[in-house]
PDB file of C-alpha atoms and ligand atoms in Angstrom:
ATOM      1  CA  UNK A   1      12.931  28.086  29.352  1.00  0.00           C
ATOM      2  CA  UNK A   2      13.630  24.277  30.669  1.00  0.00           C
ATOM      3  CA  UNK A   3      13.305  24.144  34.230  1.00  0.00           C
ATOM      4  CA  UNK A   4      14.744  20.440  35.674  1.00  0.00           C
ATOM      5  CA  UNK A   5      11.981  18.489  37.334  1.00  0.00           C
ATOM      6  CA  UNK A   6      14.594  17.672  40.155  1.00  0.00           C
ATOM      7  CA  UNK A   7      14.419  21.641  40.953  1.00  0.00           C
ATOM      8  CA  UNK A   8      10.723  21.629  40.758  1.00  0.00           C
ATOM      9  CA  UNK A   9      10.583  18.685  43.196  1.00  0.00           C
ATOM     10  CA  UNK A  10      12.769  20.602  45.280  1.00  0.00           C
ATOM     11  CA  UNK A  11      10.336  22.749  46.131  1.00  0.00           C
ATOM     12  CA  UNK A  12       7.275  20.628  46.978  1.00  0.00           C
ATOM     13  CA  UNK A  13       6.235  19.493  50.336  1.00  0.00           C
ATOM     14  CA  UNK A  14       7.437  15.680  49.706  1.00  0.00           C
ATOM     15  CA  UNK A  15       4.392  14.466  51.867  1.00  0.00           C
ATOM     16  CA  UNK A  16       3.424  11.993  49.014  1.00  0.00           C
ATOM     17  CA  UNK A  17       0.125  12.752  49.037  1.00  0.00           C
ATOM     18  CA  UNK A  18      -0.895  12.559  45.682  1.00  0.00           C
ATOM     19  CA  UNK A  19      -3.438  15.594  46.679  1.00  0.00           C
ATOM     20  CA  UNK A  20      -2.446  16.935  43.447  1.00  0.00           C
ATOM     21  CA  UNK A  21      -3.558  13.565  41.337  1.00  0.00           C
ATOM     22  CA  UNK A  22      -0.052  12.702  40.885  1.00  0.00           C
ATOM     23  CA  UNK A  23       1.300   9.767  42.473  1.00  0.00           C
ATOM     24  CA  UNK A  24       3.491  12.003  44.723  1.00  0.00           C
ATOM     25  CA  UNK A  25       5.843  15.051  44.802  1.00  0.00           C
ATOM     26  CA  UNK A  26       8.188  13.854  42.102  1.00  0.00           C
ATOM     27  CA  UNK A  27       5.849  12.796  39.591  1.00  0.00           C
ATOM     28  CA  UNK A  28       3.819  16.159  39.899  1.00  0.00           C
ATOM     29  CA  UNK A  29       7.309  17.453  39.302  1.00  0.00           C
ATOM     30  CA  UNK A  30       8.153  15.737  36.023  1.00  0.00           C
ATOM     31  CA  UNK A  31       4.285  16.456  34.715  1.00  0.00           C
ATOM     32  CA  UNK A  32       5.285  20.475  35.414  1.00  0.00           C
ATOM     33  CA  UNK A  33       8.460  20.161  34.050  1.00  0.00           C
ATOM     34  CA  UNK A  34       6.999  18.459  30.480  1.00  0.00           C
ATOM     35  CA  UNK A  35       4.306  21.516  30.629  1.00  0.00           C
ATOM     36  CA  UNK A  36       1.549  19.340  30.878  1.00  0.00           C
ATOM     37  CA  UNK A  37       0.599  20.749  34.594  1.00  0.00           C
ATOM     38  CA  UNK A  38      -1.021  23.171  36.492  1.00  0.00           C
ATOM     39  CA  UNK A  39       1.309  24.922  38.825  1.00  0.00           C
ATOM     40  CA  UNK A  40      -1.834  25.057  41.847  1.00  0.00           C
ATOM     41  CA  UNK A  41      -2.369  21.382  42.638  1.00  0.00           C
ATOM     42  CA  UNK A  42      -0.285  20.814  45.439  1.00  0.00           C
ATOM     43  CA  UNK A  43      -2.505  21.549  48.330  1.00  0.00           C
ATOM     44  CA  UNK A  44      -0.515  20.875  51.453  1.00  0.00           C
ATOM     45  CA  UNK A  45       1.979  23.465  49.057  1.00  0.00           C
ATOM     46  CA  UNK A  46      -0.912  26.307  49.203  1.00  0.00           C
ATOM     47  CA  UNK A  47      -0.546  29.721  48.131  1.00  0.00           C
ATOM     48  CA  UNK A  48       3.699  29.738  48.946  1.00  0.00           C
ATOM     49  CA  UNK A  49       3.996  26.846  46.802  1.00  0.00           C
ATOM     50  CA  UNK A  50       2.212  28.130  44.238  1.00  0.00           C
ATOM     51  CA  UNK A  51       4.056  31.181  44.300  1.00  0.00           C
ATOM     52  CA  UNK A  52       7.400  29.780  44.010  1.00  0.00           C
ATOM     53  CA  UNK A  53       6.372  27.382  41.172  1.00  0.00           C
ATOM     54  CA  UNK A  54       5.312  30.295  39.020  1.00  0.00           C
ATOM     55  CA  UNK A  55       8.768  32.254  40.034  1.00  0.00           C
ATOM     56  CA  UNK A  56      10.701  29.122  38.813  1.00  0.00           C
ATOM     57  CA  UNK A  57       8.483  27.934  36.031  1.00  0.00           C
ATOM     58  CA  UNK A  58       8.006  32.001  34.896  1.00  0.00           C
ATOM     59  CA  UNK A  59       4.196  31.092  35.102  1.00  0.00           C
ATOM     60  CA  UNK A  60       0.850  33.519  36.196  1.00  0.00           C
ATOM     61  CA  UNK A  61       0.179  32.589  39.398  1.00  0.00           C
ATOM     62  CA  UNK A  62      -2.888  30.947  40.432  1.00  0.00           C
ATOM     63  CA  UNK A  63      -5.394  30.302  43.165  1.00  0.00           C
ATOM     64  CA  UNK A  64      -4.850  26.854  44.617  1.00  0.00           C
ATOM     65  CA  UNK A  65      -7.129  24.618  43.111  1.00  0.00           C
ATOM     66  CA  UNK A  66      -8.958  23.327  46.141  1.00  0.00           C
ATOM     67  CA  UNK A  67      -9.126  27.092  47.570  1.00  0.00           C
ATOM     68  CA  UNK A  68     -11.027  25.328  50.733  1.00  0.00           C
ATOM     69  CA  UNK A  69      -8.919  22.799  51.803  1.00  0.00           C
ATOM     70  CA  UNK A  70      -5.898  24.713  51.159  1.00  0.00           C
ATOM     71  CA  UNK A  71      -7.106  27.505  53.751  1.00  0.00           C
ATOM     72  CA  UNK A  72      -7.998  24.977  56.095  1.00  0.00           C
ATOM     73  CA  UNK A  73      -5.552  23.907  59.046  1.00  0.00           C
ATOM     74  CA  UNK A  74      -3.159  20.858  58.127  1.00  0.00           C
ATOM     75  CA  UNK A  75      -4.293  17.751  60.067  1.00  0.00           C
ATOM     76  CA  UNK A  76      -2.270  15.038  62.107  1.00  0.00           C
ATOM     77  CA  UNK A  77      -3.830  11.860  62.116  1.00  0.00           C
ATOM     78  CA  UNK A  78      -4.352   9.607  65.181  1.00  0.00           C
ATOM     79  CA  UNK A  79      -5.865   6.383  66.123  1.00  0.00           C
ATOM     80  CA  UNK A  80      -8.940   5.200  68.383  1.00  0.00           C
ATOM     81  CA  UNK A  81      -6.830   2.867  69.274  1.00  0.00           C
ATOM     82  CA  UNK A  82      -9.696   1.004  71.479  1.00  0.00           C
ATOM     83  CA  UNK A  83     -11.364   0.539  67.987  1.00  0.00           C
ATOM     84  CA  UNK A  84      -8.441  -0.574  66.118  1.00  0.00           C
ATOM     85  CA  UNK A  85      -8.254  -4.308  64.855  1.00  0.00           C
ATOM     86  CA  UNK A  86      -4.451  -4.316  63.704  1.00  0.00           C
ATOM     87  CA  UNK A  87      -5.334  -5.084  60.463  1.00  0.00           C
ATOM     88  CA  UNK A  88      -1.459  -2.990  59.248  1.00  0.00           C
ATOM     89  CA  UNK A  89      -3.969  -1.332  56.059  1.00  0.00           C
ATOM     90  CA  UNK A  90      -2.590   1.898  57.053  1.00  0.00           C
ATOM     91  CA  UNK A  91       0.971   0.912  57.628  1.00  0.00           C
ATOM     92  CA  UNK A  92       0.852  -0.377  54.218  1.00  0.00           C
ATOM     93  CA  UNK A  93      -0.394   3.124  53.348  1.00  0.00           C
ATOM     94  CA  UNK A  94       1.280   5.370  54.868  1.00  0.00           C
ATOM     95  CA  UNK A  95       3.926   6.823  52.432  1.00  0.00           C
ATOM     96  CA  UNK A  96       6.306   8.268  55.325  1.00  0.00           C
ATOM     97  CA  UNK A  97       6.079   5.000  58.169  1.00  0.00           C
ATOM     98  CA  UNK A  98       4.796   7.212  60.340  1.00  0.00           C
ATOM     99  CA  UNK A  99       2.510   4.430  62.046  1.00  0.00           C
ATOM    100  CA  UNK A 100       3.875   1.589  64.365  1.00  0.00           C
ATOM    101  CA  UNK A 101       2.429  -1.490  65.152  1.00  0.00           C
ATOM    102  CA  UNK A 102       1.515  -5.145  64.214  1.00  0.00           C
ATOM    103  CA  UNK A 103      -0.752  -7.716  62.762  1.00  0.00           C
ATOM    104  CA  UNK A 104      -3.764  -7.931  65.446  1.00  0.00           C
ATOM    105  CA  UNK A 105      -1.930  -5.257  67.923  1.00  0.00           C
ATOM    106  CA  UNK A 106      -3.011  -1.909  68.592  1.00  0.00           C
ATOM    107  CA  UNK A 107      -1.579   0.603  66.068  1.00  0.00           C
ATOM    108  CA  UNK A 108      -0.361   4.463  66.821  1.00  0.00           C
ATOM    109  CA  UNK A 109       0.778   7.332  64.629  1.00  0.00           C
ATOM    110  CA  UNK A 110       3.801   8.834  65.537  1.00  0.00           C
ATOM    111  CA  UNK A 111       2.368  12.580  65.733  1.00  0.00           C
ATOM    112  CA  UNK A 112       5.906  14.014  64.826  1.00  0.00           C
ATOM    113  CA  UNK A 113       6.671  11.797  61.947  1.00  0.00           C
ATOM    114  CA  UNK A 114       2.733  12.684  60.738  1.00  0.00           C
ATOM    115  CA  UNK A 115       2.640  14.946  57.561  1.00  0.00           C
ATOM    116  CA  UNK A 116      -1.096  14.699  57.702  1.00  0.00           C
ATOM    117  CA  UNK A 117      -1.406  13.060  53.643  1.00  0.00           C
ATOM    118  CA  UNK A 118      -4.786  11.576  54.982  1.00  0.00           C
ATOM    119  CA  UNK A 119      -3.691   8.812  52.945  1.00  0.00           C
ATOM    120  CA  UNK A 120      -4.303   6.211  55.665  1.00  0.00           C
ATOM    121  CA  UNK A 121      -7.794   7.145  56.451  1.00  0.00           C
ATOM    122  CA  UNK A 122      -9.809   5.323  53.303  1.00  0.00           C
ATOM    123  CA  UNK A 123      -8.013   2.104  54.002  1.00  0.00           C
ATOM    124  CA  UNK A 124      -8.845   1.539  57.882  1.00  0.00           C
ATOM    125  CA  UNK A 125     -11.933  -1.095  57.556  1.00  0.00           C
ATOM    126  CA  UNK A 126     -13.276   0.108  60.703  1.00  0.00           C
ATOM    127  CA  UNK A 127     -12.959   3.743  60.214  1.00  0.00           C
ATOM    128  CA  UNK A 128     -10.523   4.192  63.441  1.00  0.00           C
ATOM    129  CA  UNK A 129      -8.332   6.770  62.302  1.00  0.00           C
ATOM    130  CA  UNK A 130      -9.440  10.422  62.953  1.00  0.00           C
ATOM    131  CA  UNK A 131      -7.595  13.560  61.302  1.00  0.00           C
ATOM    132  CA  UNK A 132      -7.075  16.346  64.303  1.00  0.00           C
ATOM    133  CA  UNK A 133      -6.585  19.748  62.907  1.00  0.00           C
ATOM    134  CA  UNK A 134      -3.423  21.238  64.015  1.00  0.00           C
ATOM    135  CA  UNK A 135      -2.066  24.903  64.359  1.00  0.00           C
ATOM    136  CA  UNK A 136       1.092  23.944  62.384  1.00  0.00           C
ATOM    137  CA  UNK A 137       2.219  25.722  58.987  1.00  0.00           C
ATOM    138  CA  UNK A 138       4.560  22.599  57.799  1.00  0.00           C
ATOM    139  CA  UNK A 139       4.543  19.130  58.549  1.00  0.00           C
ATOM    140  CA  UNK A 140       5.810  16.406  59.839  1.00  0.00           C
ATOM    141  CA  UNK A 141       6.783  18.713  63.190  1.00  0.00           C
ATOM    142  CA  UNK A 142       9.931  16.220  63.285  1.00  0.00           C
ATOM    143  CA  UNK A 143      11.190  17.778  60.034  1.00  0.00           C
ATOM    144  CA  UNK A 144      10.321  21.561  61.360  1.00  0.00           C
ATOM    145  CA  UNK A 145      12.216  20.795  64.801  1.00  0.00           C
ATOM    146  CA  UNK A 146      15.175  19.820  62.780  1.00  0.00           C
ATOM    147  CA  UNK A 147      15.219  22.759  60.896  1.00  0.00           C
ATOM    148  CA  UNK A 148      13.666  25.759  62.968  1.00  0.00           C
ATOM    149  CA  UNK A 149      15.321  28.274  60.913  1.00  0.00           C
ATOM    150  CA  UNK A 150      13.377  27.200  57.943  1.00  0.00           C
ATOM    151  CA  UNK A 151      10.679  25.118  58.907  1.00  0.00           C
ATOM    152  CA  UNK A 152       9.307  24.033  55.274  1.00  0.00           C
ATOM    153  CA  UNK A 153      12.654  23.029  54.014  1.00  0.00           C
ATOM    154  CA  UNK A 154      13.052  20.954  57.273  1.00  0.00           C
ATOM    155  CA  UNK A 155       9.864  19.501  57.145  1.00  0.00           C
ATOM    156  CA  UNK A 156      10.093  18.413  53.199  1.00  0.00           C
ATOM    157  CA  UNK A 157      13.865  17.219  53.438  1.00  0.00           C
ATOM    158  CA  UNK A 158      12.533  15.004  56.717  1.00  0.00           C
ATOM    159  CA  UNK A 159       9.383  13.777  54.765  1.00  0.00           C
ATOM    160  CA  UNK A 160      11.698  12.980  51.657  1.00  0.00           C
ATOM    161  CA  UNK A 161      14.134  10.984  53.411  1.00  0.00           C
ATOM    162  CA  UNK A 162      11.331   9.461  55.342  1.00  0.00           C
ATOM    163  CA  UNK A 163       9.480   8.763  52.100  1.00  0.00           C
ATOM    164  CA  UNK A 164      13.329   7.311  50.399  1.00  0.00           C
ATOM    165  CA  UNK A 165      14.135   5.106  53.264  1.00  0.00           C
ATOM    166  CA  UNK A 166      10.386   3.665  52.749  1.00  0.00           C
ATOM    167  CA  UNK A 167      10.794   2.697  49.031  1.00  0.00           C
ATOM    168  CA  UNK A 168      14.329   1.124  49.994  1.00  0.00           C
ATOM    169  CA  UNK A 169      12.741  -0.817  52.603  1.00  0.00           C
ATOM    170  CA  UNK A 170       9.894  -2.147  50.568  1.00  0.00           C
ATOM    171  CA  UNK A 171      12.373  -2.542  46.898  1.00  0.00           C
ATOM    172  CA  UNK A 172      14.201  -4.579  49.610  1.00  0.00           C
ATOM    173  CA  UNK A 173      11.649  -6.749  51.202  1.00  0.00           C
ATOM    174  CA  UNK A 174      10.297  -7.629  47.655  1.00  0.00           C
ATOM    175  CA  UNK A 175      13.763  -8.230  46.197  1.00  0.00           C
ATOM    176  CA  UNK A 176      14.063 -10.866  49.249  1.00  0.00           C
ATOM    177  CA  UNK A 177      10.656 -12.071  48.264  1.00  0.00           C
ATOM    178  CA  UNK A 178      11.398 -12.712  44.844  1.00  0.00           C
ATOM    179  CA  UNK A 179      14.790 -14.663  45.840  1.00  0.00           C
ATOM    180  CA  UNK A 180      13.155 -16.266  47.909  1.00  0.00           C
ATOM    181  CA  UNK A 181      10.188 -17.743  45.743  1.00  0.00           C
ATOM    182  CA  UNK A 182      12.859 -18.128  43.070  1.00  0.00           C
ATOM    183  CA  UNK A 183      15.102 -20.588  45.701  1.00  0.00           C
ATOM    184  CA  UNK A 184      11.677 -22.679  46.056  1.00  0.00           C
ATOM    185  CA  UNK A 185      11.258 -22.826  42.743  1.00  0.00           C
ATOM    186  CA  UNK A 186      14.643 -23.885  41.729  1.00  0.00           C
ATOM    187  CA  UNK A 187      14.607 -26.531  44.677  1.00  0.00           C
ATOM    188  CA  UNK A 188      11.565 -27.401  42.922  1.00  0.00           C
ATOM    189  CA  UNK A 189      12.859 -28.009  39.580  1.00  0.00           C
ATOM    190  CA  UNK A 190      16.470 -29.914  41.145  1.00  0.00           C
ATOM    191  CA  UNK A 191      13.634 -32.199  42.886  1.00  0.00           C
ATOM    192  CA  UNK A 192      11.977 -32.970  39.613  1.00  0.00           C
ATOM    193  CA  UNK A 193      14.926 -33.661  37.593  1.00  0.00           C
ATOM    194  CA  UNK A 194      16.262 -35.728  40.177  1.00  0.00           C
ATOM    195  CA  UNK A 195      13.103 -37.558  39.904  1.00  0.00           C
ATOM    196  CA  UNK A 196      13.402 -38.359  36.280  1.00  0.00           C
ATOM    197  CA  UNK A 197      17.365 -39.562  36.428  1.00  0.00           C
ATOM    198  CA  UNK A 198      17.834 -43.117  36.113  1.00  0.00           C
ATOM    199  CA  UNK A 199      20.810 -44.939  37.944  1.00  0.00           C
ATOM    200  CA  UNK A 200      22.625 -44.907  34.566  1.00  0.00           C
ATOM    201  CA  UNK A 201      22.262 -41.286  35.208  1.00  0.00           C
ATOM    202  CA  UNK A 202      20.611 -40.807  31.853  1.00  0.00           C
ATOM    203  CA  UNK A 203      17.346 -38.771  31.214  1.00  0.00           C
ATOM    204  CA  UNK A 204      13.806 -40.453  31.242  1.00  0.00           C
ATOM    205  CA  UNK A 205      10.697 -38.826  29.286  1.00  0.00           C
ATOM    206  CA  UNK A 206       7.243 -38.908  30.831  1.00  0.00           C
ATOM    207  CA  UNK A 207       6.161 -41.517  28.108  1.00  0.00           C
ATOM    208  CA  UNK A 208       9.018 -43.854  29.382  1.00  0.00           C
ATOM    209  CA  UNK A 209       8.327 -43.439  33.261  1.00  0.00           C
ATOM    210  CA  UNK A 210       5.193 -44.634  32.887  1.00  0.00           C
ATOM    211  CA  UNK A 211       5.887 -47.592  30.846  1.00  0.00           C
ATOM    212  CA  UNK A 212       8.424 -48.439  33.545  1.00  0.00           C
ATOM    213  CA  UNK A 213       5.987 -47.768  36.177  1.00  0.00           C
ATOM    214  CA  UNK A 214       3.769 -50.645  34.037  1.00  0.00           C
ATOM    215  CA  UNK A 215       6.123 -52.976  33.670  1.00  0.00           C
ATOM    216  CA  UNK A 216       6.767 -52.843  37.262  1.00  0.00           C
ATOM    217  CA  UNK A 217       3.416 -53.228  38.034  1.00  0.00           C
ATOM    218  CA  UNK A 218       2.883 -56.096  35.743  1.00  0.00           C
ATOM    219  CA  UNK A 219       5.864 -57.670  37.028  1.00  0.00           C
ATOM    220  CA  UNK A 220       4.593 -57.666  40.270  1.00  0.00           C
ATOM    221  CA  UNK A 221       1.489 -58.801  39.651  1.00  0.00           C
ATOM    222  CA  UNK A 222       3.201 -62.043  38.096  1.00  0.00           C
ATOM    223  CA  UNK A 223       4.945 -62.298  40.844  1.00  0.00           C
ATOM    224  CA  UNK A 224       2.291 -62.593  42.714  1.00  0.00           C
ATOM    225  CA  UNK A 225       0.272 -64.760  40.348  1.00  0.00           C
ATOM    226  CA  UNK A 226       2.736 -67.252  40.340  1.00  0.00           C
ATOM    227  CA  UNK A 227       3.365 -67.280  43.837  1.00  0.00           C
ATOM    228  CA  UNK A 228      -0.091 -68.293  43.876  1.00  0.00           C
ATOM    229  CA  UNK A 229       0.470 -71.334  41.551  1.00  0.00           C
ATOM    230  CA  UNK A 230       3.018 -72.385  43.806  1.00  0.00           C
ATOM    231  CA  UNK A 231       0.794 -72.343  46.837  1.00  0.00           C
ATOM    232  CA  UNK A 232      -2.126 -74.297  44.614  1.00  0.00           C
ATOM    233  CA  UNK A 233       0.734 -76.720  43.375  1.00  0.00           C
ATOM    234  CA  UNK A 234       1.932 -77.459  46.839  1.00  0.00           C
ATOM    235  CA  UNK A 235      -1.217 -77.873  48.191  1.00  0.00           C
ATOM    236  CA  UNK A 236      -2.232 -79.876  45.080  1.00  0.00           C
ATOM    237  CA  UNK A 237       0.562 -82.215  45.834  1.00  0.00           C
ATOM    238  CA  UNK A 238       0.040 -82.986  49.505  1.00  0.00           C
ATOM    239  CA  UNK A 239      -3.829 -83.012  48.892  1.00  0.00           C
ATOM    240  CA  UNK A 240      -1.868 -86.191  46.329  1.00  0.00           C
ATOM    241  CA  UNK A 241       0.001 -87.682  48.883  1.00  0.00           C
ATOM    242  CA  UNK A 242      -2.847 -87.793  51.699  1.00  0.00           C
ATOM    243  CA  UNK A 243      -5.184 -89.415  49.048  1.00  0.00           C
ATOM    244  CA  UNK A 244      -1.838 -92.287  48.489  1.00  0.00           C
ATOM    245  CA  UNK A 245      -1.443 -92.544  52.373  1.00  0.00           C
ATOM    246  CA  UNK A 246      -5.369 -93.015  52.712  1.00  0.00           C
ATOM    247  CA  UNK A 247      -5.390 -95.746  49.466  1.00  0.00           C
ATOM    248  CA  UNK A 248      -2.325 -97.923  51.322  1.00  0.00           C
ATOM    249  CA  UNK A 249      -3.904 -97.816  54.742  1.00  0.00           C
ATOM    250  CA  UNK A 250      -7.324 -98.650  53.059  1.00  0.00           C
ATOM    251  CA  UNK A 251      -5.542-101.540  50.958  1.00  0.00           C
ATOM    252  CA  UNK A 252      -3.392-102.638  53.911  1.00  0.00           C
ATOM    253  CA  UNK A 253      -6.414-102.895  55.923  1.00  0.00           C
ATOM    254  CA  UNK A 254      -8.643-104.734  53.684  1.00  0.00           C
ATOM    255  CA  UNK A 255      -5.638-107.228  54.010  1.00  0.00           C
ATOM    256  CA  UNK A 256      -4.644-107.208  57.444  1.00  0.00           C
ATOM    257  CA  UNK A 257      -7.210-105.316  59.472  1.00  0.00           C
ATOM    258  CA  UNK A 258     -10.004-106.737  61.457  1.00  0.00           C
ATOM    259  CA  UNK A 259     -13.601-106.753  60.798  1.00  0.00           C
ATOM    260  CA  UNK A 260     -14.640-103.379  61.382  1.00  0.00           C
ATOM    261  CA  UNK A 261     -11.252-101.870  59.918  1.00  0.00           C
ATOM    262  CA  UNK A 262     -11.804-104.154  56.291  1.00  0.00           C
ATOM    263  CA  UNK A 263     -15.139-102.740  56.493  1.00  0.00           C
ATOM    264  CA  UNK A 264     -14.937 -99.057  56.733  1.00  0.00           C
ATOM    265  CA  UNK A 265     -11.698 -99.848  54.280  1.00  0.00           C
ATOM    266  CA  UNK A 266     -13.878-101.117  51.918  1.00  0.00           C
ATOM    267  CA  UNK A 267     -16.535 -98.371  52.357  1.00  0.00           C
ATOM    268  CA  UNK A 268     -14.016 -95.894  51.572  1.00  0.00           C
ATOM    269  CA  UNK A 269     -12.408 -97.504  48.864  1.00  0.00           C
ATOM    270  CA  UNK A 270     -15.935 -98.029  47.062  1.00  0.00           C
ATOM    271  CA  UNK A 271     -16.376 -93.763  47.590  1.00  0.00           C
ATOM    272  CA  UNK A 272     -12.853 -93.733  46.842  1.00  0.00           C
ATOM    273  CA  UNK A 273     -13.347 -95.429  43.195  1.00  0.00           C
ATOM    274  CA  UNK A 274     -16.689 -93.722  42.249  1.00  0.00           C
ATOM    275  CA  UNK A 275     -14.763 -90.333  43.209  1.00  0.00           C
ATOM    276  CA  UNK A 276     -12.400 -91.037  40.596  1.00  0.00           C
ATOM    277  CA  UNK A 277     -15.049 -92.357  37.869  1.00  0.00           C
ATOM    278  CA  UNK A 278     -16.673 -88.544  38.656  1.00  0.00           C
ATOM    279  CA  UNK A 279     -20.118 -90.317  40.176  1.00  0.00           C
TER     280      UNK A 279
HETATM  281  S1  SF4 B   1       2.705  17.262  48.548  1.00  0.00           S
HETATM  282 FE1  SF4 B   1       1.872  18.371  46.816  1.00  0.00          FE
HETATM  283  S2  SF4 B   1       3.041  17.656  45.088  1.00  0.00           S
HETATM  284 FE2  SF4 B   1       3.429  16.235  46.741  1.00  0.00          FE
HETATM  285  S3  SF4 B   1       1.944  14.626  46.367  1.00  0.00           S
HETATM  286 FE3  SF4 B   1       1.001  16.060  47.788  1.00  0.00          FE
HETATM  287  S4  SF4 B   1      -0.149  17.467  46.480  1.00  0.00           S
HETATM  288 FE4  SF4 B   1       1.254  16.327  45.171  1.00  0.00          FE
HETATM  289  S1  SF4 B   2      -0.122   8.578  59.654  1.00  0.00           S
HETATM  290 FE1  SF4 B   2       0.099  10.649  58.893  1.00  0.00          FE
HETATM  291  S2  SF4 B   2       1.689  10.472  57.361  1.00  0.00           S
HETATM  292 FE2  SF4 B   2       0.986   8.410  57.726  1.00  0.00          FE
HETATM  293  S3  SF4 B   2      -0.601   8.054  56.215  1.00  0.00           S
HETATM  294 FE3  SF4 B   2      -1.614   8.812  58.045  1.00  0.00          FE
HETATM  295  S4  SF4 B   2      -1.763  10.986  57.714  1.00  0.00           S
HETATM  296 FE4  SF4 B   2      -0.226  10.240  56.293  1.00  0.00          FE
HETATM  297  S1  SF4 B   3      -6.222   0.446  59.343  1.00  0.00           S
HETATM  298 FE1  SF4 B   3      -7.418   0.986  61.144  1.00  0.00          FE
HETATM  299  S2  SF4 B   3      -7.902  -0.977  62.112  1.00  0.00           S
HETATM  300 FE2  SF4 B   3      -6.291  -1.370  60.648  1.00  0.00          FE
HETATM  301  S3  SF4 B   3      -4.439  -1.235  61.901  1.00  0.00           S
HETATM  302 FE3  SF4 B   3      -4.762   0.791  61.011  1.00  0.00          FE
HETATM  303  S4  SF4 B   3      -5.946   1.896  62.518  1.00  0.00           S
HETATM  304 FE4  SF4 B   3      -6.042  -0.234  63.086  1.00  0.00          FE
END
C-alpha cells in the first residue's frame, strides 16, 4: 500500500528537529513514505508517534529508538542571559524563531513559542543556553493553548506554521540579497562600459585604451619638452641681446668714454673676444 508522505508528515511533531537524522519532519516523511525508514526515529514523537506511523504505514510497531531520551521529560530552553554575548548563533538556529534579540544585545527564548529541538544549544560559543525539563506532553505550549482539545495537533500545526513563516522569511531575505548583489553588479558592468565608450559612441578594446592612454602620455610629454625649448630659446635670445647691449656700450665707450670707462671697456672687450675664440 502507498501511503502519501504529506499524510505521514501530518502526523509528526513539526519541531524540526532533525532528532530522527532527517533534516526535519517532512523529509523523515518522504524517507518513510519511499520505505527506506524506520517508523521509531522521531523522538519528541515517542511511543504515540510510533504507534500511529505503524497504523498508517501497516508496519510492526517498535520501541523508539532512543528508548532514554524518549522517556525523558521534553525540555524548554532558556538563556543565562547575564552570560550571553548576542552573537544571533541561535537565532540563526532556531528552526521555529522562537528566540528574540540582536547583534551584541541580550537574547531570550520565548518559552511558549519553545518546542524544545535543542537545536540552539551546540551553536551558543559561550555555552549560555540551558535546556529546563518541563512537565509538558507537547510542545511549543503556544500551539497546545490554541488547541486544548487536542493538544498535539495544536502544538504541531503551531510549530509548522511557525517553521513555514521561517523559510518564507529567510527565501525572502536571500531573494532580496541576491537582487541586491545583482543591482551592484549590473551598476558595475553600466560603469565599465561607460568607461570604454568613446565620444563617437563607438566601442574601445583594452589593446586600444592603452595605446590611447600612450599617445596621450607621449603627447604630453612633448608638450612639455617643447615648452622647454621655448623657455631655453627665449632665454637664449635675451642672454643674445644683453651680450649686443654690453658690445655697443663697450664700443661706444672706448670712443666716447673717459679714462676709466675706455679702460674697463677695453678690459671687457679683450674677455669679451677670447670668450668667443673659446680661450
Ligand atoms: S520532530 Fe520527529 S520527525 Fe520531526 S525532525 Fe524531529 S525527530 Fe524528525
Ligand atoms: S529556542 Fe527552543 S525552539 Fe528554538 S532552537 Fe532553542 S530549543 Fe529549539
Ligand atoms: S548563541 Fe548564546 S551567546 Fe549567542 S546570542 Fe544566543 S544565547 Fe547569546
Amino acid at each position: 500500500m502507498s501511503v502519501s508522505a504529506a499524510a505521514i508528515e501530518h502526523l509528526l511533531p513539526q519541531t524540526q528537529c532533525r532528532q530522527c537524522g532527517y533534516e526535519g519532519c517532512a523529509p523523515y516523511a518522504a524517507a518513510l513514505a519511499a520505505g527506506t525508514a524506520a517508523i521509531n526515529l522521531c523522538t519528541p514523537g515517542g511511543d504515540t508517534v510510533i504507534h500511529d506511523l505503524a497504523g498508517l504505514l501497516q508496519r510492526a510497531p517498535l520501541p523508539p529508538a532512543d528508548a532514554a531520551k524518549a522517556a525523558a521529560p521534553k525540555v524548554i530552553a532558556r538563556i543565562v542571559e547575564d552570560a550571553c554575548i548576542g552573537c544571533t548563533a541561535c537565532i540563526k538556529a532556531c528552526p521555529t524563531d522562537a528566540i528574540l534579540g540582536a547583534t551584541k544585545y541580550m537574547h531570550s527564548v520565548i518559552s511558549d513559542e519553545c518546542t524544545g529541538c535543542e537545536l540552539c544549544v551546540p551553536p551558543c560559543p559561550v555555552d549560555c543556553i540551558e535546556l529546563v525539563p518541563v512537565a509538558d506532553a507537547w510542545l511549543p505550549r503556544a500551539g497546545v493553548a490554541a488547541a486544548p482539545a487536542n493538544p498535539r495537533r495544536g502544538a504541531a500545526d503551531y510549530a509548522l506554521e511557525r517553521y513555514r513563516k521561517r523559510q518564507d522569511r529567510l527565501a525572502r531575505q536571500a531573494a532580496a540579497k541576491a537582487a541586491r548583489l545583482a543591482q551592484k553588479r549590473a551598476a558595475a558592468q553600466g560603469n565599465a562600459a561607460a568607461a570604454v565608450q568613446t565620444d563617437s559612441g563607438r566601442k574601445l578594446n583594452p589593446t586600444e585604451l592603452i595605446a590611447q592612454a600612450m599617445a596621450r602620455a607621449q603627447a604630453q610629454q612633448t608638450q612639455r619638452q617643447s615648452t622647454a625649448n621655448r623657455n631655453d630659446f627665449q632665454q637664449q635670445q635675451l642672454q643674445r641681446e644683453q651680450e649686443r647691449a654690453a658690445l655697443r656700450r663697450a664700443q661706444r665707450d672706448v670712443q666716447y668714454g673717459n679714462e676709466a670707462e675706455r679702460a674697463a671697456a677695453l678690459a671687457w672687450l679683450k674677455a669679451h673676444k677670447a670668450a668667443e675664440n673659446g680661450e
